[in-house]
Amino acid sequence: MAEKTTRDPKDVPSSSPDENEFPFGYPTSICEDVPDQKYLCSNCNNVLKKALQTLCGHRYCSACLSWIVRNNKNAICQKCKEEDPSTSSEGSLLAQDRAFGDAAINKEISDLKVHCVTPGCSWSGIMKDFEEHQSLCEYALIPCHTGCGHVVMRMKLADHLENGCVNNVTVCQRCKQSLSSSEYQEHSCEGNLGKEQNCVQTETSSKEKSCSIPSINKNGCRFSEVGCSFRIAELHRCLTQKDAGLSSLHKSLLFSEQASYDGVFLWKITDVGRKLQDSVTGRTVSLYSPAFYTAKYGYKVCLRVYLNGDGAGKGTHMSLFFVVMRGDYDALLPWPFRHKVTFMLLDQNNREHIIDAFRPDLTSASFQRPVNDMNVASGCPMFLPLSKLQSPKYAYVKEDTLFLKCIIETN
């Protein structure tokens, strides 16, 4: 007997368990107008977040469906139970692989007019910008990062750190006494005479460091701030350069992790529902995979996918293409590129993978030595019907993710 799902408030996590986060749907109170029923989750009854549609036609937040399936064996759709308490039909069973991303509803929800409900804040906009605002809202209550236990408005955090945070202390470099910011302003010892020349280390529970220079000492003498200001600017410039270097290093490491050097490449594409919608609207028509190689010093190639099709497959099929790119060792490689290429769309239930393959047309410019960054793509404009890609009968898209595999015959 299938078990009933539940929406008991003490079982389902709160709509906002952490600061400004709504993993189980957005509260309807943020909407300017009463949201249509089709925009509400069948479980939490909030505005859908990452909407999924089940086989029975009802919609759930992605996180809600995951929670239900994880906590209820053979879960039955709650809406189906409300419509017919005796229902136990196969179509009403809930499972991750029996639901698919509802791109159309997600697009409509992203355009809903909303406003911030934090007291004092007057922000309004559309749903797709709501979470970004929540992370910046000056009126939002946030915990002090020093771990002092205080929760303050974001706009008042600096004042709290300066005047009220017990963990934000300054160490006098002369007497080594730990002082709050206000205490330090009144502090007097032999070491104070040199404060205009020495930046003071500020210690918090998170071991942060900053420069704390009072403008006027206890006796009313104004210190020179020019030297320290120059030093701060110099340090800021150095940090900016280091950040840029770290960012470049991060990209290089990420590329190294994703790169393949044996002619076999597995491409994980996430957020498929939104990317398919972007392809339909023309916002982002195609996606390129990271580059991979036939060997360590071999051909450099990548994949290009049109989720809503290209050419003969536009609007009806997913199109998949192979791209020869300009590589560092092209001068040593034989041309044209002549290796057999096999495409696979993996069924995540390991039942029916989609496989297609081709051998390069040696007269095509697509397979000659590249003179630009990449050649014209070549491949399968009608790789897979969209109806099959989106059908809940198959597991090509699961948890809004699909996997494409390319195998280059390098023998």
Short mmCIF file of C-alpha atoms in Angstrom, two decimals:
data_model
loop_
_atom_site.label_atom_id
_atom_site.label_comp_id
_atom_site.label_asym_id
_atom_site.label_seq_id
_atom_site.Cartn_x
_atom_site.Cartn_y
_atom_site.Cartn_z
CA MET A 1 0.00 0.00 0.00
CA ALA A 2 1.42 3.37 -0.95
CA GLU A 3 2.18 5.70 1.90
CA LYS A 4 0.66 9.15 2.12
CA THR A 5 2.88 12.20 1.93
CA THR A 6 2.69 14.79 4.67
CA ARG A 7 2.96 18.55 4.96
CA ASP A 8 3.07 18.76 8.74
CA PRO A 9 4.84 22.06 9.59
CA LYS A 10 6.95 20.40 12.24
CA ASP A 11 8.24 17.91 9.65
CA VAL A 12 8.82 20.21 6.69
CA PRO A 13 11.66 22.70 7.19
CA SER A 14 10.68 26.36 7.49
CA SER A 15 10.44 28.49 4.38
CA SER A 16 13.39 30.47 5.64
CA PRO A 17 15.60 28.31 7.87
CA ASP A 18 18.62 30.55 7.39
CA GLU A 19 19.14 34.21 6.67
CA ASN A 20 16.91 35.23 3.74
CA GLU A 21 16.87 31.73 2.23
CA PHE A 22 13.75 30.03 0.87
CA PRO A 23 14.75 26.51 -0.25
CA PHE A 24 11.17 25.20 0.06
CA GLY A 25 9.43 27.88 -1.96
CA TYR A 26 8.94 31.62 -1.63
CA PRO A 27 6.32 32.93 0.83
CA THR A 28 3.28 34.33 -0.97
CA SER A 29 3.55 37.47 1.19
CA ILE A 30 6.38 38.78 -1.00
CA CYS A 31 4.12 38.91 -4.10
CA GLU A 32 2.51 42.19 -5.12
CA ASP A 33 -0.63 40.32 -6.23
CA VAL A 34 -2.14 37.09 -4.95
CA PRO A 35 -0.30 34.41 -6.96
CA ASP A 36 -2.26 32.09 -9.23
CA GLN A 37 -2.78 28.58 -7.84
CA LYS A 38 -0.63 27.14 -10.62
CA TYR A 39 2.37 28.93 -9.11
CA LEU A 40 1.99 27.24 -5.71
CA CYS A 41 3.77 24.10 -4.56
CA SER A 42 1.54 21.08 -3.88
CA ASN A 43 3.52 20.43 -0.71
CA CYS A 44 4.60 23.67 1.04
CA ASN A 45 1.92 25.82 -0.64
CA ASN A 46 4.51 28.56 -1.18
CA VAL A 47 5.43 30.00 -4.58
CA LEU A 48 7.31 27.29 -6.46
CA LYS A 49 11.09 27.34 -6.43
CA LYS A 50 12.68 25.32 -9.26
CA ALA A 51 9.31 23.88 -10.20
CA LEU A 52 8.99 20.21 -11.13
CA GLN A 53 5.87 18.71 -12.71
CA THR A 54 4.88 15.14 -11.84
CA LEU A 55 3.22 12.54 -14.08
CA CYS A 56 -0.14 13.38 -12.52
CA GLY A 57 0.26 17.01 -13.61
CA HIS A 58 0.85 18.61 -10.20
CA ARG A 59 3.82 20.80 -9.37
CA TYR A 60 6.35 20.73 -6.53
CA CYS A 61 9.40 22.72 -5.51
CA SER A 62 12.50 20.69 -6.35
CA ALA A 63 13.54 20.65 -2.67
CA CYS A 64 10.02 19.67 -1.53
CA LEU A 65 9.86 16.70 -3.88
CA SER A 66 13.32 15.56 -2.77
CA TRP A 67 12.27 15.81 0.87
CA ILE A 68 9.02 13.88 0.28
CA VAL A 69 10.69 11.05 -1.63
CA ARG A 70 13.48 10.83 0.94
CA ASN A 71 11.09 10.63 3.91
CA ASN A 72 8.10 8.69 2.51
CA LYS A 73 8.20 5.24 0.96
CA ASN A 74 6.01 4.95 -2.15
CA ALA A 75 4.78 8.51 -1.66
CA ILE A 76 1.46 9.53 -3.22
CA CYS A 77 0.88 13.04 -4.59
CA GLN A 78 -0.83 15.09 -1.87
CA LYS A 79 -3.00 16.96 -4.38
CA CYS A 80 -4.21 13.67 -5.86
CA LYS A 81 -5.10 12.51 -2.34
CA GLU A 82 -7.07 15.71 -1.72
CA GLU A 83 -8.97 15.28 -4.99
CA ASP A 84 -9.63 11.57 -4.35
CA PRO A 85 -8.73 10.22 -0.88
CA SER A 86 -8.90 6.65 -2.12
CA THR A 87 -6.49 7.15 -5.00
CA SER A 88 -3.53 4.83 -5.31
CA SER A 89 -2.94 5.05 -9.06
CA GLU A 90 0.48 4.48 -10.57
CA GLY A 91 0.44 7.98 -12.02
CA SER A 92 0.15 9.55 -8.57
CA LEU A 93 3.32 7.92 -7.22
CA LEU A 94 6.10 10.45 -6.57
CA ALA A 95 9.73 9.88 -7.52
CA GLN A 96 12.60 12.04 -8.73
CA ASP A 97 12.77 10.19 -12.05
CA ARG A 98 9.01 10.63 -12.59
CA ALA A 99 9.13 14.44 -12.59
CA PHE A 100 10.62 16.97 -14.98
CA GLY A 101 11.55 20.63 -14.84
CA ASP A 102 8.65 22.91 -15.76
CA ALA A 103 10.52 25.58 -17.72
CA ALA A 104 7.39 27.51 -18.72
CA ILE A 105 6.11 27.92 -15.15
CA ASN A 106 9.60 28.76 -13.87
CA LYS A 107 9.82 31.52 -16.48
CA GLU A 108 6.41 32.94 -15.48
CA ILE A 109 7.36 32.84 -11.79
CA SER A 110 10.65 34.61 -12.45
CA ASP A 111 8.66 37.57 -13.84
CA LEU A 112 6.23 37.86 -10.89
CA LYS A 113 6.28 41.29 -9.20
CA VAL A 114 7.54 41.02 -5.63
CA HIS A 115 8.75 43.20 -2.78
CA CYS A 116 10.96 42.80 0.27
CA VAL A 117 9.01 42.07 3.46
CA THR A 118 11.86 42.98 5.80
CA PRO A 119 10.61 45.86 8.01
CA GLY A 120 11.97 49.18 6.81
CA CYS A 121 12.99 48.02 3.33
CA SER A 122 11.17 49.54 0.32
CA TRP A 123 12.73 47.35 -2.40
CA SER A 124 10.46 45.95 -5.12
CA GLY A 125 11.22 44.15 -8.34
CA ILE A 126 10.68 40.77 -9.98
CA MET A 127 11.17 37.30 -8.57
CA LYS A 128 14.37 36.48 -10.50
CA ASP A 129 16.09 39.39 -8.69
CA PHE A 130 14.63 38.64 -5.26
CA GLU A 131 17.36 36.36 -3.89
CA GLU A 132 20.11 38.75 -4.97
CA HIS A 133 18.32 41.53 -3.09
CA GLN A 134 17.98 39.32 -0.02
CA SER A 135 21.76 38.89 0.09
CA LEU A 136 22.23 42.68 -0.01
CA CYS A 137 19.24 44.03 1.94
CA GLU A 138 20.51 46.64 4.39
CA TYR A 139 17.58 46.01 6.73
CA ALA A 140 18.10 42.25 6.99
CA LEU A 141 19.08 40.84 10.37
CA ILE A 142 22.40 39.00 10.17
CA PRO A 143 24.64 37.38 12.81
CA CYS A 144 27.92 39.14 13.59
CA HIS A 145 30.71 37.27 11.82
CA THR A 146 33.02 37.44 14.86
CA GLY A 147 30.85 34.91 16.67
CA CYS A 148 29.89 37.28 19.50
CA GLY A 149 26.29 36.06 19.33
CA HIS A 150 24.69 39.35 18.35
CA VAL A 151 22.25 39.65 15.43
CA VAL A 152 22.16 43.12 13.85
CA MET A 153 20.85 44.87 10.75
CA ARG A 154 23.30 44.60 7.88
CA MET A 155 23.52 48.41 7.72
CA LYS A 156 24.52 48.56 11.40
CA LEU A 157 27.16 45.84 11.36
CA ALA A 158 30.07 48.28 11.01
CA ASP A 159 28.80 50.34 13.96
CA HIS A 160 28.38 47.16 16.01
CA LEU A 161 31.95 46.07 15.25
CA GLU A 162 33.24 49.54 16.13
CA ASN A 163 31.35 50.09 19.36
CA GLY A 164 29.59 46.99 20.64
CA CYS A 165 31.28 43.76 19.56
CA VAL A 166 33.03 42.09 22.49
CA ASN A 167 35.08 39.97 20.09
CA ASN A 168 36.34 42.93 18.06
CA VAL A 169 39.32 44.04 20.15
CA THR A 170 42.46 46.03 19.42
CA VAL A 171 45.83 45.10 20.89
CA CYS A 172 48.06 47.99 21.92
CA GLN A 173 51.42 47.23 20.35
CA ARG A 174 53.26 48.77 23.31
CA CYS A 175 51.55 47.35 26.37
CA LYS A 176 49.81 44.42 24.61
CA GLN A 177 46.54 45.26 26.35
CA SER A 178 43.34 44.14 24.55
CA LEU A 179 40.89 47.02 24.17
CA SER A 180 37.54 47.65 22.51
CA SER A 181 37.49 50.33 19.80
CA SER A 182 36.03 52.92 22.18
CA GLU A 183 38.49 51.98 24.93
CA TYR A 184 41.37 52.26 22.51
CA GLN A 185 40.36 55.84 21.66
CA GLU A 186 40.89 56.76 25.34
CA HIS A 187 43.88 54.49 25.93
CA SER A 188 47.14 56.10 27.07
CA CYS A 189 50.51 54.46 27.46
CA GLU A 190 54.09 54.96 26.35
CA GLY A 191 53.43 53.30 23.03
CA ASN A 192 50.73 55.79 21.94
CA LEU A 193 53.29 58.34 20.76
CA GLY A 194 54.18 56.18 17.80
CA LYS A 195 50.69 55.37 16.63
CA GLU A 196 50.88 57.72 13.67
CA GLN A 197 53.60 55.51 12.20
CA ASN A 198 52.37 52.03 13.05
CA CYS A 199 49.22 50.28 11.92
CA VAL A 200 47.69 48.38 14.84
CA GLN A 201 46.70 44.73 14.54
CA THR A 202 43.01 44.26 15.23
CA GLU A 203 42.06 40.78 16.42
CA THR A 204 38.62 39.21 16.26
CA SER A 205 37.59 35.65 16.91
CA SER A 206 38.08 34.99 13.21
CA LYS A 207 41.67 36.35 13.35
CA GLU A 208 41.03 39.19 10.92
CA LYS A 209 43.46 42.08 10.62
CA SER A 210 42.85 45.71 9.80
CA CYS A 211 44.33 49.15 10.31
CA SER A 212 42.84 51.19 13.17
CA ILE A 213 44.22 54.74 13.44
CA PRO A 214 42.41 57.31 15.61
CA SER A 215 42.54 60.84 14.24
CA ILE A 216 42.98 62.56 17.63
CA ASN A 217 44.78 61.31 20.74
CA LYS A 218 43.73 61.72 24.35
CA ASN A 219 45.37 65.16 24.59
CA GLY A 220 43.68 66.48 21.46
CA CYS A 221 46.75 66.14 19.18
CA ARG A 222 45.90 65.19 15.60
CA PHE A 223 47.98 62.38 14.11
CA SER A 224 49.20 62.34 10.53
CA GLU A 225 47.02 59.96 8.49
CA VAL A 226 48.79 60.40 5.14
CA GLY A 227 51.36 57.68 5.66
CA CYS A 228 48.85 55.08 6.79
CA SER A 229 46.39 56.02 4.05
CA PHE A 230 49.12 55.53 1.47
CA ARG A 231 50.02 52.19 3.03
CA ILE A 232 46.37 51.09 2.98
CA ALA A 233 46.05 52.04 -0.70
CA GLU A 234 49.24 50.10 -1.47
CA LEU A 235 47.99 47.04 0.40
CA HIS A 236 44.64 47.29 -1.38
CA ARG A 237 46.41 47.34 -4.75
CA CYS A 238 48.50 44.30 -3.80
CA LEU A 239 45.42 42.41 -2.61
CA THR A 240 43.60 43.24 -5.85
CA GLN A 241 46.51 41.84 -7.86
CA LYS A 242 46.62 38.72 -5.70
CA ASP A 243 42.85 38.22 -6.09
CA ALA A 244 43.23 38.43 -9.86
CA GLY A 245 46.07 35.92 -9.74
CA LEU A 246 44.10 33.54 -7.54
CA SER A 247 41.10 33.82 -9.87
CA SER A 248 43.29 32.95 -12.86
CA LEU A 249 44.82 30.04 -10.94
CA HIS A 250 41.36 28.81 -9.95
CA LYS A 251 40.25 28.82 -13.60
CA SER A 252 43.39 26.93 -14.60
CA LEU A 253 42.85 24.33 -11.89
CA LEU A 254 39.19 23.97 -12.86
CA PHE A 255 40.18 23.46 -16.49
CA SER A 256 42.78 20.86 -15.47
CA GLU A 257 40.18 18.98 -13.42
CA GLN A 258 37.69 18.89 -16.31
CA ALA A 259 40.17 18.23 -19.12
CA SER A 260 40.45 14.74 -20.60
CA TYR A 261 43.51 13.52 -22.51
CA ASP A 262 42.40 10.13 -23.84
CA GLY A 263 39.69 11.07 -26.34
CA VAL A 264 36.86 10.23 -23.92
CA PHE A 265 34.88 13.10 -22.40
CA LEU A 266 31.83 13.14 -20.10
CA TRP A 267 29.95 16.44 -20.06
CA LYS A 268 27.60 17.15 -17.14
CA ILE A 269 25.00 19.82 -17.95
CA THR A 270 23.01 21.14 -14.99
CA ASP A 271 19.98 23.44 -14.76
CA VAL A 272 18.65 21.91 -17.98
CA GLY A 273 15.14 23.37 -17.70
CA ARG A 274 16.35 26.96 -17.60
CA LYS A 275 18.99 26.41 -20.30
CA LEU A 276 16.42 24.80 -22.59
CA GLN A 277 14.11 27.78 -22.07
CA ASP A 278 17.02 30.15 -22.84
CA SER A 279 17.62 28.22 -26.06
CA VAL A 280 13.95 28.48 -27.03
CA THR A 281 13.85 32.24 -26.43
CA GLY A 282 17.19 32.80 -28.15
CA ARG A 283 18.83 34.14 -25.02
CA THR A 284 21.54 31.45 -25.14
CA VAL A 285 21.07 29.39 -28.29
CA SER A 286 23.90 26.90 -27.74
CA LEU A 287 26.36 25.69 -25.11
CA TYR A 288 30.04 24.78 -25.53
CA SER A 289 31.67 22.09 -23.43
CA PRO A 290 35.11 22.50 -21.84
CA ALA A 291 37.93 21.55 -24.23
CA PHE A 292 39.36 18.03 -24.17
CA TYR A 293 42.11 16.19 -26.07
CA THR A 294 42.69 12.99 -28.01
CA ALA A 295 46.07 12.64 -26.23
CA LYS A 296 48.36 14.73 -24.02
CA TYR A 297 49.85 16.35 -27.13
CA GLY A 298 46.92 15.51 -29.42
CA TYR A 299 44.02 17.30 -31.07
CA LYS A 300 42.13 19.88 -29.02
CA VAL A 301 38.34 19.56 -29.42
CA CYS A 302 35.02 20.36 -27.70
CA LEU A 303 31.28 19.73 -28.05
CA ARG A 304 28.51 22.18 -28.91
CA VAL A 305 24.89 21.44 -28.04
CA TYR A 306 21.70 23.21 -29.12
CA LEU A 307 19.12 22.10 -26.56
CA ASN A 308 16.30 23.43 -28.76
CA GLY A 309 17.88 22.23 -31.98
CA ASP A 310 19.68 23.83 -34.92
CA GLY A 311 19.10 23.69 -38.67
CA ALA A 312 16.85 20.79 -39.62
CA GLY A 313 16.34 19.95 -35.95
CA LYS A 314 15.42 23.42 -34.67
CA GLY A 315 12.41 23.33 -32.38
CA THR A 316 11.98 19.56 -32.65
CA HIS A 317 15.31 17.95 -31.72
CA MET A 318 18.35 18.42 -29.57
CA SER A 319 21.34 19.01 -31.87
CA LEU A 320 24.85 17.87 -30.95
CA PHE A 321 28.03 18.88 -32.75
CA PHE A 322 31.76 18.22 -32.63
CA VAL A 323 34.26 21.09 -32.86
CA VAL A 324 37.96 20.92 -33.75
CA MET A 325 39.82 23.70 -31.93
CA ARG A 326 43.20 25.30 -32.48
CA GLY A 327 45.72 23.53 -30.22
CA ASP A 328 49.31 24.03 -29.15
CA TYR A 329 50.60 21.00 -31.05
CA ASP A 330 48.71 21.30 -34.35
CA ALA A 331 51.94 21.72 -36.31
CA LEU A 332 53.00 18.19 -35.33
CA LEU A 333 49.65 16.48 -36.01
CA PRO A 334 48.42 14.92 -39.30
CA TRP A 335 45.61 16.79 -41.07
CA PRO A 336 42.75 16.56 -41.82
CA PHE A 337 41.33 15.16 -38.57
CA ARG A 338 40.12 11.66 -39.48
CA HIS A 339 39.12 9.89 -36.24
CA LYS A 340 35.68 8.33 -35.77
CA VAL A 341 33.51 10.27 -33.28
CA THR A 342 30.76 8.66 -31.16
CA PHE A 343 28.12 10.67 -29.28
CA MET A 344 26.14 9.29 -26.32
CA LEU A 345 23.30 10.74 -24.25
CA LEU A 346 23.27 8.66 -21.09
CA ASP A 347 20.08 7.22 -19.64
CA GLN A 348 20.62 7.77 -15.91
CA ASN A 349 18.69 4.56 -15.21
CA ASN A 350 21.15 2.71 -17.48
CA ARG A 351 18.43 1.34 -19.75
CA GLU A 352 18.50 3.03 -23.15
CA HIS A 353 21.44 5.27 -23.99
CA ILE A 354 21.14 7.33 -27.19
CA ILE A 355 24.13 6.66 -29.45
CA ASP A 356 25.16 8.19 -32.77
CA ALA A 357 28.50 8.23 -34.58
CA PHE A 358 30.16 9.60 -37.69
CA ARG A 359 33.45 9.59 -39.54
CA PRO A 360 34.83 12.97 -40.63
CA ASP A 361 34.34 14.18 -44.17
CA LEU A 362 37.99 14.68 -45.06
CA THR A 363 37.10 17.36 -47.62
CA SER A 364 35.15 19.46 -45.09
CA ALA A 365 36.72 22.61 -43.66
CA SER A 366 35.47 21.45 -40.25
CA PHE A 367 38.28 18.89 -40.06
CA GLN A 368 41.22 20.81 -41.54
CA ARG A 369 43.90 22.41 -39.39
CA PRO A 370 42.22 25.38 -37.63
CA VAL A 371 43.27 28.89 -38.58
CA ASN A 372 40.93 30.47 -36.01
CA ASP A 373 40.20 29.48 -32.42
CA MET A 374 37.79 26.79 -33.63
CA ASN A 375 36.45 25.32 -36.86
CA VAL A 376 32.81 25.22 -37.93
CA ALA A 377 31.00 22.57 -35.87
CA SER A 378 29.92 19.31 -37.51
CA GLY A 379 27.69 16.54 -36.21
CA CYS A 380 24.06 15.56 -35.65
CA PRO A 381 21.37 18.27 -36.03
CA MET A 382 18.65 15.69 -35.25
CA PHE A 383 20.41 13.85 -32.43
CA LEU A 384 17.34 13.34 -30.21
CA PRO A 385 13.65 14.36 -30.42
CA LEU A 386 12.79 16.89 -27.74
CA SER A 387 9.67 14.89 -26.90
CA LYS A 388 11.89 11.99 -25.90
CA LEU A 389 14.35 14.20 -24.02
CA GLN A 390 11.55 15.64 -21.88
CA SER A 391 9.47 12.48 -21.50
CA PRO A 392 9.23 11.21 -17.91
CA LYS A 393 9.40 7.68 -19.33
CA TYR A 394 13.14 8.15 -19.78
CA ALA A 395 15.88 9.32 -17.45
CA TYR A 396 17.94 11.44 -19.85
CA VAL A 397 17.21 14.43 -17.63
CA LYS A 398 17.21 13.66 -13.93
CA GLU A 399 17.32 16.23 -11.13
CA ASP A 400 17.52 18.84 -13.91
CA THR A 401 20.83 17.35 -15.12
CA LEU A 402 21.89 15.43 -18.23
CA PHE A 403 25.15 13.71 -19.24
CA LEU A 404 26.65 13.72 -22.74
CA LYS A 405 29.58 11.50 -23.60
CA CYS A 406 31.96 11.74 -26.55
CA ILE A 407 34.34 8.95 -27.55
CA ILE A 408 37.03 9.59 -30.17
CA GLU A 409 38.53 6.49 -31.74
CA THR A 410 42.24 7.19 -31.43
CA ASN A 411 43.70 3.88 -32.67
#
